[in-house]
Short mmCIF file of C-alpha atoms and ligand atoms in Angstrom, two decimals:
data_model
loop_
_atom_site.label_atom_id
_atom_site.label_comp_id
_atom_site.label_asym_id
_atom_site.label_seq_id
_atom_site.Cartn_x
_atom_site.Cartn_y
_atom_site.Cartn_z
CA UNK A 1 -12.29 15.98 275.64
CA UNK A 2 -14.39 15.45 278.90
CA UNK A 3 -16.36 12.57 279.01
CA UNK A 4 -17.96 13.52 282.36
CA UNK A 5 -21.34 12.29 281.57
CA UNK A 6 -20.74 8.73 279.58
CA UNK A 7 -19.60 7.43 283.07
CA UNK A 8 -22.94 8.88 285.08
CA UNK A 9 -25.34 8.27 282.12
CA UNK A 10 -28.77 7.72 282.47
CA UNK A 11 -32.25 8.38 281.81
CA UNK A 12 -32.69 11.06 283.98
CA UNK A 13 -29.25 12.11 284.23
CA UNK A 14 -29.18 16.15 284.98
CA UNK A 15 -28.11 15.96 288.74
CA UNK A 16 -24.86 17.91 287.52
CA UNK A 17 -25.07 19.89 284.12
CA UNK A 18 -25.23 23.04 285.74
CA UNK A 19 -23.41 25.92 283.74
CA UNK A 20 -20.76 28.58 285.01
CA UNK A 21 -22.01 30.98 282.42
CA UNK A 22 -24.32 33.33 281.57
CA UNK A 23 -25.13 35.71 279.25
CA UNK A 24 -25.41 39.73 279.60
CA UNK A 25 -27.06 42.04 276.94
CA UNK A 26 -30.16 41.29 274.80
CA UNK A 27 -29.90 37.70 273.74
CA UNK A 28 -27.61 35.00 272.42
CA UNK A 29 -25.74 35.68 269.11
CA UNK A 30 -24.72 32.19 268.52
CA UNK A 31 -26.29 28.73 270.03
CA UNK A 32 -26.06 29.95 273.67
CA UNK A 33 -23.44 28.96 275.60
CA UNK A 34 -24.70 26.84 277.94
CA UNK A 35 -26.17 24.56 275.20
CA UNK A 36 -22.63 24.29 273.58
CA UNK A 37 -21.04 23.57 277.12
CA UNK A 38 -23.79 20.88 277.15
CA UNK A 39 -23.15 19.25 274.58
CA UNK A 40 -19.12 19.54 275.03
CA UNK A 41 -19.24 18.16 278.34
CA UNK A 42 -20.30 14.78 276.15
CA UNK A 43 -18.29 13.26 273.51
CA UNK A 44 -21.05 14.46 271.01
CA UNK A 45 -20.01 13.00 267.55
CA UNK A 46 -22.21 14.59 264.42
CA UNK A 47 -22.50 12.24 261.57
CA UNK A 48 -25.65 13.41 259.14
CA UNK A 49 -26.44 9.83 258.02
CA UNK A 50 -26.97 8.79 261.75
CA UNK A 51 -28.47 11.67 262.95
CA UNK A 52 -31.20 11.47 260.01
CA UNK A 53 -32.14 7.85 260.77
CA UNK A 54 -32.52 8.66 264.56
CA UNK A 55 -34.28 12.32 264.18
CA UNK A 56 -36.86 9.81 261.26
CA UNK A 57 -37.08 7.39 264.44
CA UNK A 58 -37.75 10.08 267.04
CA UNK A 59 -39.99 12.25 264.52
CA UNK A 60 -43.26 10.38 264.55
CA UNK A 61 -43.05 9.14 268.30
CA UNK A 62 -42.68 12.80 269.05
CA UNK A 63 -45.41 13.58 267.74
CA UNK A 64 -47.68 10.59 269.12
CA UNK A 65 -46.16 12.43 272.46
CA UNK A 66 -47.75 15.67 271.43
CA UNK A 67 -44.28 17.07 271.20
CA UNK A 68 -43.21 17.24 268.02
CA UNK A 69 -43.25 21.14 268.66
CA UNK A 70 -41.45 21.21 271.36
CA UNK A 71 -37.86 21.67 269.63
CA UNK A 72 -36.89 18.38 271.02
CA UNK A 73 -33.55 17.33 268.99
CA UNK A 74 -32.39 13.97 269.09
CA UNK A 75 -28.25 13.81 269.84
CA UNK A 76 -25.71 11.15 269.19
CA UNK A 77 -22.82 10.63 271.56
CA UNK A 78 -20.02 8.76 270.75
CA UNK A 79 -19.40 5.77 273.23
CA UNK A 80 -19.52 2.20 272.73
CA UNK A 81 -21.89 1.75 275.99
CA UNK A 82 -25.48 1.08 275.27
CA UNK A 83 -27.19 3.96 276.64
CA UNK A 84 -29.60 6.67 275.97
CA UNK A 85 -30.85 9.12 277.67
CA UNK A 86 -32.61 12.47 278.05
CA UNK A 87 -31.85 16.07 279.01
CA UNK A 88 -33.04 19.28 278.74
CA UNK A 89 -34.86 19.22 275.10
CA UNK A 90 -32.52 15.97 273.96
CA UNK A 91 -32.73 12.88 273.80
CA UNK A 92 -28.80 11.63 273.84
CA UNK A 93 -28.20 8.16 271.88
CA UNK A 94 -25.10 6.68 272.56
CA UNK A 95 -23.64 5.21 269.29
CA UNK A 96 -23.07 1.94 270.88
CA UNK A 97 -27.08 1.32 270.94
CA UNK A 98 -27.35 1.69 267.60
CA UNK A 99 -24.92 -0.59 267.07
CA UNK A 100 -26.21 -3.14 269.11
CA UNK A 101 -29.69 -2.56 268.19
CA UNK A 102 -30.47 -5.37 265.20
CA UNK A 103 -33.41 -4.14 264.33
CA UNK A 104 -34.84 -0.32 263.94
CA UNK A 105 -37.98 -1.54 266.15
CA UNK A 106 -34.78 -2.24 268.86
CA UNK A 107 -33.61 1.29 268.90
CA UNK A 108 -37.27 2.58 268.52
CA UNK A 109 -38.27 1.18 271.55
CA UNK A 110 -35.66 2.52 273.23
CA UNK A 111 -36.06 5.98 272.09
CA UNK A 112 -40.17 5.47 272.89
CA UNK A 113 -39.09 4.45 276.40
CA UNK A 114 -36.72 8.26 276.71
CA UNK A 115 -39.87 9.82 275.04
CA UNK A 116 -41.92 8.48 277.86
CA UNK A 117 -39.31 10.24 280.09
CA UNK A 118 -39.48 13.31 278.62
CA UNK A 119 -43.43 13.43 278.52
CA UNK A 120 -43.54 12.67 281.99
CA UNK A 121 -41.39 15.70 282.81
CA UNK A 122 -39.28 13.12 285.10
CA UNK A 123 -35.87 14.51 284.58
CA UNK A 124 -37.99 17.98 285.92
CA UNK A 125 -38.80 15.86 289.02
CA UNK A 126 -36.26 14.30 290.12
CA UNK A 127 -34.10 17.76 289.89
CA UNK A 128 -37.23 19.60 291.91
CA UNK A 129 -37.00 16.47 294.27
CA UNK A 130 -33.18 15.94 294.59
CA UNK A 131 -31.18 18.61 296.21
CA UNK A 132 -27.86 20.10 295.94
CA UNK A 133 -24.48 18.29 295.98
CA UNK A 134 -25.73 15.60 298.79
CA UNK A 135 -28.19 13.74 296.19
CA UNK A 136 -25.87 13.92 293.26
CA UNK A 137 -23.42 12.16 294.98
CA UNK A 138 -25.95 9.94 296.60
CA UNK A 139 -27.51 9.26 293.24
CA UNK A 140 -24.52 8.94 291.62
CA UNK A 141 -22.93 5.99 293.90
CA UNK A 142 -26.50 4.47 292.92
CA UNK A 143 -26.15 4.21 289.48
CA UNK A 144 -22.97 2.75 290.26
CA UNK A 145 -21.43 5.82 288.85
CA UNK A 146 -19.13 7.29 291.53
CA UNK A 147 -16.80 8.50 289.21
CA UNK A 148 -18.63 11.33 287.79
CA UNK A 149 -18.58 12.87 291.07
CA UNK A 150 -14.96 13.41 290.60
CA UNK A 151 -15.07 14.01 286.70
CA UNK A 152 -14.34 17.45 285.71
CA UNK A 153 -17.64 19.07 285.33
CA UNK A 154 -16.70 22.79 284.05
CA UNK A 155 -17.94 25.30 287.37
CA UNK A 156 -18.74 22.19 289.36
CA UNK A 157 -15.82 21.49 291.44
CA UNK A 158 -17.32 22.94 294.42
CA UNK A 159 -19.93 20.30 294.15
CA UNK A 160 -17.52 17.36 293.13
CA UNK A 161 -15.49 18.33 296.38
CA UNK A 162 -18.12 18.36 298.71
CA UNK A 163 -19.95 15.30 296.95
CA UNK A 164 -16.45 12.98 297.45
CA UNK A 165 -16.93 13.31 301.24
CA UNK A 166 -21.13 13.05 301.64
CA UNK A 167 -20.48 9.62 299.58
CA UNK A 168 -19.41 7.85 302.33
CA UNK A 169 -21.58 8.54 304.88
CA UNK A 170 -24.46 8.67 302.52
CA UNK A 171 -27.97 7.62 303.79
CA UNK A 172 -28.98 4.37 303.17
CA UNK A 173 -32.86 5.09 303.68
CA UNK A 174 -32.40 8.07 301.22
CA UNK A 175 -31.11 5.82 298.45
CA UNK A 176 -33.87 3.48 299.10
CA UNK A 177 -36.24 6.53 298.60
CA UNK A 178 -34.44 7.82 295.45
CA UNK A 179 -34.26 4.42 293.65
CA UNK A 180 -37.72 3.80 294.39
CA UNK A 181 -38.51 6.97 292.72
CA UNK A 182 -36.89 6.26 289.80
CA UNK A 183 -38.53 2.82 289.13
CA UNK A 184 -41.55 4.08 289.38
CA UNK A 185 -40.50 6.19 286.80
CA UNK A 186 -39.28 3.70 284.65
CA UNK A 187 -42.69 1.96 284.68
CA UNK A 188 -44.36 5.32 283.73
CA UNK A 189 -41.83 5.23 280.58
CA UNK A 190 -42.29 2.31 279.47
CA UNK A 191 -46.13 2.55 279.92
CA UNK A 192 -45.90 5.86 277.72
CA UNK A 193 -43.27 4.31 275.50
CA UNK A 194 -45.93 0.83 274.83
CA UNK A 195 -48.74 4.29 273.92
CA UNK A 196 -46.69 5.78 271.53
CA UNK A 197 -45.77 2.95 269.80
CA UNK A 198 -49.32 1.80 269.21
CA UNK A 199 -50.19 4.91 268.48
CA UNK A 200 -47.57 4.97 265.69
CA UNK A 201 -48.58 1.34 264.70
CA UNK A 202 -45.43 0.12 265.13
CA UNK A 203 -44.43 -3.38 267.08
CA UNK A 204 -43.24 -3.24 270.89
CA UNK A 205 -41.35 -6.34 270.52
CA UNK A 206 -38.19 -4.36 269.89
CA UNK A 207 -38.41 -2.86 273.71
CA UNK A 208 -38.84 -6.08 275.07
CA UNK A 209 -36.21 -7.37 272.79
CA UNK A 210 -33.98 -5.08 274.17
CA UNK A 211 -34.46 -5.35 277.81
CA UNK A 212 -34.12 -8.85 277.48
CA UNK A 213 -30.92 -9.15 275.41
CA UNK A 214 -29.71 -6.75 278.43
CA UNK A 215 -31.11 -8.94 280.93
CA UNK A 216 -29.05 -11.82 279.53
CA UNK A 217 -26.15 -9.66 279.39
CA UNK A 218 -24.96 -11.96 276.07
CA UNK A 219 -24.54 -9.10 273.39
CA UNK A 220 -22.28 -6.82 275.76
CA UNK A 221 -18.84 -7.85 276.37
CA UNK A 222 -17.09 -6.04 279.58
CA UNK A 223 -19.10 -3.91 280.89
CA UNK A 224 -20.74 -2.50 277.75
CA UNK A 225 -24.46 -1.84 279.03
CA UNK A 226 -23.34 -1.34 282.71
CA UNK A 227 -24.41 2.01 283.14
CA UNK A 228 -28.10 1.32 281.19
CA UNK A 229 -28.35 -1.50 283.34
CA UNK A 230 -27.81 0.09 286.67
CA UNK A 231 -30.40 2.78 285.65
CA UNK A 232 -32.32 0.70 283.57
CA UNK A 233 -32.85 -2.72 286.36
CA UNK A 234 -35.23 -5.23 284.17
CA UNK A 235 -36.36 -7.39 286.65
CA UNK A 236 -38.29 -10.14 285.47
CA UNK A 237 -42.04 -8.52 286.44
CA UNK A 238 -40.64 -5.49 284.28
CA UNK A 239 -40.26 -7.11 281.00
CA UNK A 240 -42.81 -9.17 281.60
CA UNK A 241 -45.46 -6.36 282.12
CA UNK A 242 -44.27 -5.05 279.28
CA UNK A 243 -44.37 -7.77 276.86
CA UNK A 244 -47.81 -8.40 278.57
CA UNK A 245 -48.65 -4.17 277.06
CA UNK A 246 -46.84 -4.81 274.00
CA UNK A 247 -48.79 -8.08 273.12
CA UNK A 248 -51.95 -6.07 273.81
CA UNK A 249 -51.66 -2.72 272.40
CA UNK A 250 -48.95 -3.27 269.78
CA UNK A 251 -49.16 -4.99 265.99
CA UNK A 252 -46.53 -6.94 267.91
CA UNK A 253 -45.31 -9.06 264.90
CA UNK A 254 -45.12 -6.46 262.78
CA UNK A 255 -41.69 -5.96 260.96
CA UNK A 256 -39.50 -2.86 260.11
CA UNK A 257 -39.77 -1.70 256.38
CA UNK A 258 -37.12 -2.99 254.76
CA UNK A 259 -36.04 0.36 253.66
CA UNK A 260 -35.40 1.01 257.26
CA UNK A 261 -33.67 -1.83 257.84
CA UNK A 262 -31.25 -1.51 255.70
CA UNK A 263 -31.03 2.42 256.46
CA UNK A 264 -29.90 0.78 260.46
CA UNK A 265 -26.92 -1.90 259.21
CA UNK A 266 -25.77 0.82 257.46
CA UNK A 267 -26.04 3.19 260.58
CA UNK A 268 -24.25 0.04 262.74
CA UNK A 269 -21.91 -0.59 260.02
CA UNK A 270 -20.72 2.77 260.06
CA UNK A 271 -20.14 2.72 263.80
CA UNK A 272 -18.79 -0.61 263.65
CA UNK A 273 -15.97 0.52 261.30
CA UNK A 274 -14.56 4.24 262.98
CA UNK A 275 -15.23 2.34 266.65
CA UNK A 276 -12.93 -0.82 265.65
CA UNK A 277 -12.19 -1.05 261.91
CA UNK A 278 -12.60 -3.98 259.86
CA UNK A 279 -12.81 -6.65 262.96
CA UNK A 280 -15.67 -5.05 264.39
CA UNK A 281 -17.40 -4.87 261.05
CA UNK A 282 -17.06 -8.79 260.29
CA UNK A 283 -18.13 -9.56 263.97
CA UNK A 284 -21.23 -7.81 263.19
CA UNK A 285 -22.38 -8.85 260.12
CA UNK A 286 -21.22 -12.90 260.83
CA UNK A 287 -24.37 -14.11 259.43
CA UNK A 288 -24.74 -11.80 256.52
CA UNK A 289 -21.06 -10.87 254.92
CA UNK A 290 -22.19 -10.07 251.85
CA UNK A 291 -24.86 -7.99 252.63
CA UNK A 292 -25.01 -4.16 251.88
CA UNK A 293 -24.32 -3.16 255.48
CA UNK A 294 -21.08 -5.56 255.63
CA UNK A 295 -19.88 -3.98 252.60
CA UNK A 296 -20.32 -0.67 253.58
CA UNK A 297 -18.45 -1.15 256.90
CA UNK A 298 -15.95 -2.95 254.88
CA UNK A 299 -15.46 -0.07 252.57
CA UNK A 300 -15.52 2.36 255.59
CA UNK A 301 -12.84 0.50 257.55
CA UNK A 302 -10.96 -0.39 254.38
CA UNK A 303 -10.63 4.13 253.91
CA UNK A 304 -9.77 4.52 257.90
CA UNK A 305 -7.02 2.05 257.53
CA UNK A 306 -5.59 4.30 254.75
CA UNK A 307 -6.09 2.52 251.51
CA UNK A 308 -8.43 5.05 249.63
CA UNK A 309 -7.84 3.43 245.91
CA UNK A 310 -9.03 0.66 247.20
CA UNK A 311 -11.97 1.76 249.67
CA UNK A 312 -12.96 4.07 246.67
CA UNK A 313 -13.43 0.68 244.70
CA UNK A 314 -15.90 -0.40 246.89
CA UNK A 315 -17.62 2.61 247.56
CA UNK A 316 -17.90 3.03 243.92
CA UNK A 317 -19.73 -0.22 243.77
CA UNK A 318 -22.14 0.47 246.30
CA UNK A 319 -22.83 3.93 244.72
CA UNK A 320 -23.65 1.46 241.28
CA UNK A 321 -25.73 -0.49 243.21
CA UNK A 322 -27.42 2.45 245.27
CA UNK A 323 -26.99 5.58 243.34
CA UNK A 324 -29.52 8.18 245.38
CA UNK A 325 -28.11 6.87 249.06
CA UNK A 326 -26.32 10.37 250.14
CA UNK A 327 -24.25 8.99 252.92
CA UNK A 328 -22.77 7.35 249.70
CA UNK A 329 -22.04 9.67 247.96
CA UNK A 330 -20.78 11.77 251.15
CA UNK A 331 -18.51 8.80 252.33
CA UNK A 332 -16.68 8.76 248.40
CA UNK A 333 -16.56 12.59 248.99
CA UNK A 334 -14.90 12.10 252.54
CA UNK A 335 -12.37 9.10 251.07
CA UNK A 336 -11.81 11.99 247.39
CA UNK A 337 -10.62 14.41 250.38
CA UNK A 338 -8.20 12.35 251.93
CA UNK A 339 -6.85 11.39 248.90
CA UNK A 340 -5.99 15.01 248.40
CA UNK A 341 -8.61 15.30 245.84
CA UNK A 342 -10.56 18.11 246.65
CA UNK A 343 -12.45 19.25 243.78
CA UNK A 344 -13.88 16.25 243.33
CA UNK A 345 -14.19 15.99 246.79
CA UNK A 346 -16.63 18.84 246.90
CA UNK A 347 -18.61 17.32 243.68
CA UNK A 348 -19.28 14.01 245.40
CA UNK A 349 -20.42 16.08 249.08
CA UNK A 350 -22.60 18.48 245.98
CA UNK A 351 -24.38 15.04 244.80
CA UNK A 352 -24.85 13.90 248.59
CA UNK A 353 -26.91 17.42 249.71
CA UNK A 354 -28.63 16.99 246.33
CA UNK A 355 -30.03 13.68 247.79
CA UNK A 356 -30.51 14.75 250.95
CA UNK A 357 -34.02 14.98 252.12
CA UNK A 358 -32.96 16.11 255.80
CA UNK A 359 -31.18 18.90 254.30
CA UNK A 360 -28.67 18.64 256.33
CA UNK A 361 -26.50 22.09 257.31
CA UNK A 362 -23.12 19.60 257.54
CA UNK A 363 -23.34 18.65 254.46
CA UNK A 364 -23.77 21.79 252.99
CA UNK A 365 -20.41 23.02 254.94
CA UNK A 366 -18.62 20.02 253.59
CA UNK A 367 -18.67 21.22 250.05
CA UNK A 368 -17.32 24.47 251.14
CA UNK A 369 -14.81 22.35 253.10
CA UNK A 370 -13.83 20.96 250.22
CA UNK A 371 -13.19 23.41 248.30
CA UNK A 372 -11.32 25.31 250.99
CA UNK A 373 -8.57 22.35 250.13
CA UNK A 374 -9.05 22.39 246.94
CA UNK A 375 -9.16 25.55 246.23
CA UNK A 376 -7.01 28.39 245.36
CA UNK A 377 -7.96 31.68 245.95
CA UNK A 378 -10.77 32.20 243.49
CA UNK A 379 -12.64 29.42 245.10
CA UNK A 380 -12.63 31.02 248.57
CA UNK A 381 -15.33 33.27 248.25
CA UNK A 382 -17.66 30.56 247.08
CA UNK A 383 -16.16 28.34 250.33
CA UNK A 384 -17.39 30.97 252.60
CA UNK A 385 -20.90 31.09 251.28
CA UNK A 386 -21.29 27.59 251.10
CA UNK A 387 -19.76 26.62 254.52
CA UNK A 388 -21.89 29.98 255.75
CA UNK A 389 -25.04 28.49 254.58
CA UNK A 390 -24.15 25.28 256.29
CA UNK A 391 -23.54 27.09 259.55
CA UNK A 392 -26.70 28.60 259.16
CA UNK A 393 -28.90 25.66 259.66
CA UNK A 394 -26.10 23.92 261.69
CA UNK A 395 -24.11 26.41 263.81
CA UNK A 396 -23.05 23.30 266.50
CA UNK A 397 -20.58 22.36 263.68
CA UNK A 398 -16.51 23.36 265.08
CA UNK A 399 -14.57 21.84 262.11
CA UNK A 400 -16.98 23.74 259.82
CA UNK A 401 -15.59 27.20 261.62
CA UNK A 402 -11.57 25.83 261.01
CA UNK A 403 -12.30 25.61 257.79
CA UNK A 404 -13.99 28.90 257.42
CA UNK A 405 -10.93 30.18 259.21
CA UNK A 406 -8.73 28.85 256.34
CA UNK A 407 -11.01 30.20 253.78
CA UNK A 408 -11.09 33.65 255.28
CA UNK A 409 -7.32 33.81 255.89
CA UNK A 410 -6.11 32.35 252.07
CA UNK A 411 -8.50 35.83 251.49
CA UNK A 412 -6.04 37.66 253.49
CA UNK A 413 -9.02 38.65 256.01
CA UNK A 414 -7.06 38.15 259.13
CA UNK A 415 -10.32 39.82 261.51
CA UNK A 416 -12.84 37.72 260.06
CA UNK A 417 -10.83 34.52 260.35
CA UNK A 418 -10.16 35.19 263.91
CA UNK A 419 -13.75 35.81 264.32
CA UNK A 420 -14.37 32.57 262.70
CA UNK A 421 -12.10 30.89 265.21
CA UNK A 422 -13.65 32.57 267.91
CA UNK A 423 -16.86 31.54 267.25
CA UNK A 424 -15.66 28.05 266.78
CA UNK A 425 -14.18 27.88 270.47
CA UNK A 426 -17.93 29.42 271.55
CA UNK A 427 -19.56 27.10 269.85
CA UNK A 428 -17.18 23.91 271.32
CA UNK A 429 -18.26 25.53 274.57
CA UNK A 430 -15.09 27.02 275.28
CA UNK A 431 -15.35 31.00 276.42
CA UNK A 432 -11.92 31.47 277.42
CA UNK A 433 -10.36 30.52 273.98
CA UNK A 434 -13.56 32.25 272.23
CA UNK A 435 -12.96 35.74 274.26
CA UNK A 436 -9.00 35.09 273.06
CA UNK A 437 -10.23 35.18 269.18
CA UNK A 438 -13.01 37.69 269.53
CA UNK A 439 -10.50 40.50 270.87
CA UNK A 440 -7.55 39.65 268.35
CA UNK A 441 -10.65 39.98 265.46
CA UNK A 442 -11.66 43.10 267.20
CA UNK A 443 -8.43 44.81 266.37
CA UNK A 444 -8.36 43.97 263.13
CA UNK A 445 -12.16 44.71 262.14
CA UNK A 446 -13.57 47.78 261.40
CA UNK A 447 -14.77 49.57 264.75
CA UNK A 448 -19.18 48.83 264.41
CA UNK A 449 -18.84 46.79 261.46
CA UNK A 450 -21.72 43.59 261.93
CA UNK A 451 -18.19 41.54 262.34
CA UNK A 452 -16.90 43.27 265.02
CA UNK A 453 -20.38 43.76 266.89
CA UNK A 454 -20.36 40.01 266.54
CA UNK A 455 -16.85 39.77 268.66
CA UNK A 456 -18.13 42.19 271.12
CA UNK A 457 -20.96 40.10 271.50
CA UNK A 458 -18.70 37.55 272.79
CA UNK A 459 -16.84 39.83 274.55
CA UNK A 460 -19.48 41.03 276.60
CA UNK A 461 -20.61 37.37 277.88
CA UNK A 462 -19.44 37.17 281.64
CA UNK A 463 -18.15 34.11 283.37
CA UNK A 464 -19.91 34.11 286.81
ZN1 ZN B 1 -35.69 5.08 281.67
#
């Protein structure tokens, strides 16, 4: 996978997502491709329970922004670094600060601040202002971030090449300029972000929580928070002007609903298990082992390290405890399919959408993933509609198209699976490996058939 941008990272952090692709004919079948190559150029990681609590955190800000019709999705990439940041129509949360984030108000502020960003049109400006390989570079040895320059950004070598040699003679009084720039920006953010959270009437403690915990530097160990730092500087003045707004403008000491705080340790607990298994899970919940999030995290890490009677135990017994949490419900469904069980598998993933207020389209495809191991052949039809429907609401979603791939060839439907996997490798941003599929589905489709207009529609996409 490239990981080109959790090295650069950063608010405003555009210099380089340029695409090699466009499209020809009337519009975009699928998610266009330069969205996909977006998002594939980051270690995106989709996880329904997460994305829910951050879209609910982002939702009502948004909309204090006057932007809650703007299609602006909220993203979660998977890196241990605390970072967030915004592009395009996204705002990109790195998994790491929600799992360093102890409070909701934390990660709210945070998002508030990228919100600001976004308002301002910033990442807009700085593009109009910065030009061509020369700033990217020069920006980029800012943030302390050199590598990206010579990360593989898909159609950008030309730009990587010539950036590797402006670096060292870059312009001192140039930096100065740009980093100016930016802090001014930062100020503006953080002003907007203070606004929206008063208009919201919710605390800005978290923010200044946050930049001070990063100020100390005592949460992150290595270099975790480097690259927010190096974009983010808090100098003293900073946080203090804005604990000075958020004292002013914000119920300051007012608290998360518990609901929601529970709703976060089970986000971090989640994180803390896949990113480091049982360890990381006690290390976070020191002061509070017995609490729901610990035992969630435990029963998490308990499944990834391969004992699934056991980690169903426990899940079971949070299910007792919480019986209409979905992630629940979803995680005994995820451990059921490991375990080789896939029917009931599918039931649990049935009970989680049930729940499901976000109606979320990777849920949906789950229970037709299910059943695609389950299955046999009489259950394949009902796969495809199910893991369809999912893909409807949620075409960014590649192991939903393997599966659909299975489904389609236990049917015997050799064109439509290799249509399935082509539109998988379109949708993981890959154009080679989706023009590979699209013309082996071709062959086997009937000539005009919506299937094989659908191949020819990736067909006909040129690479410039
Ligand atoms: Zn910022």
């Amino acid at each position: 996978m490239r990981r080109f941008l959790s090295s650069i990272t950063r608010c405003v952090g555009a210099f380089a997502l340029t695409t090699s692709l466009v499209l020809t004919g009337a519009g975009a079948p699928f998610p266009s491709v330069a969205e996909a190559r977006e998002r594939s150029n980051l270690p995106v990681v989709r996880d329904a329970e997460i994305e829910t609590l951050i879209a609910d955190y982002a939702r009502p800000l948004l909309k204090a922004a006057g932007l809650s019709r703007s299609g602006i999705e909220t993203v979660l990439v998977n890196s241990n670094d605390f970072n967030a940041f915004v592009l395009g129509r996204r705002i990109f949360v790195n998994t790491g600060a929600v799992a360093f984030t102890e409070t909701p108000n934390q990660l709210i502020g945070i998002i508030a601040h990228e919100i600001g960003h976004l308002k301002g049109g910033h990442q807009q400006r700085l593009r109009d202002r910065l030009e061509g390989a020369k700033v990217m570079a020069i920006a980029a040895t800012l943030l302390g971030a050199g590598v990206a320059i010579g990360g593989s950004v898909a159609g950008a070598s030309g730009a990587a090449g010539a950036g590797a040699g402006i670096i060292s003679g870059g312009g001192a009084a140039a930096q100065r300029s740009i980093l100016n720039y930016m802090q001014g920006e930062e100020s503006i953010a953080d002003r907007s972000a203070i606004s929206f959270l008063a208009k919201t009437g919710q605390s800005g403690r978290g923010l200044v929580e946050t930049f001070q915990t990063l100020e100390r530097g005592s949460i992150f160990s290595g270099s975790r928070g480097r690259n927010y730092l190096s974009s983010h500087p808090a100098p003293r003045d900073r946080v203090t002007a804005v604990e000075e707004a958020a004292r002013r403008l914000t119920p300051y000491d007012r608290t998360d609903p518990p609901a929601l705080a529970e709703r976060h340790a089970l986000a971090r607990a989640k994180i803390a298990a896949y990113a480091g298994g049982m360890s990381d899970v006690r290390r976070l919940f020191v002061k509070d082992p017995r609490g729901i999030g610990a035992l969630y995290g435990d029963a998490i890490a308990t499944f990834l390290a391969g004992e699934t009677a056991s980690a169903l135990r426990k899940m079971d017994g949070l299910i007792a405890a919480r019986p209409n949490n979905p992630w629940f419900h979803e995680m005994r469904g995820e451990i059921l399919l490991e375990a080789g069980r896939g029917k009931e598998a599918a039931a649990s993933f049935a009970k989680a959408a049930k729940l499901d207020r976000s109606n979320s389209g990777l849920l949906k495809a789950e229970i037709g993933q299910a059943l695609v191991v389950a299955g046999n052949g009489a259950d394949m039809k009902q796969a495809i509609e199910l893991i369809q429907a999912g893909l409807q609401s949620d075409p960014i979603n590649t192991a939903a198209y393997r599966y659909l791939a299975m489904a389609y060839a236990r049917l015997g439907d050799v064109g439509r699976a290799e249509l399935a996997t082509a539109e998988g490798h379109w949708n993981a941003g890959s154009l080679t490996d989706a023009k590979v599929f699209a013309a082996r589905a071709q062959g086997k489709l009937q000539p005009g058939s919506p299937a094989w207009r659908r191949a020819q529609d990736i067909l006909k996409v040129k690479s410039r």
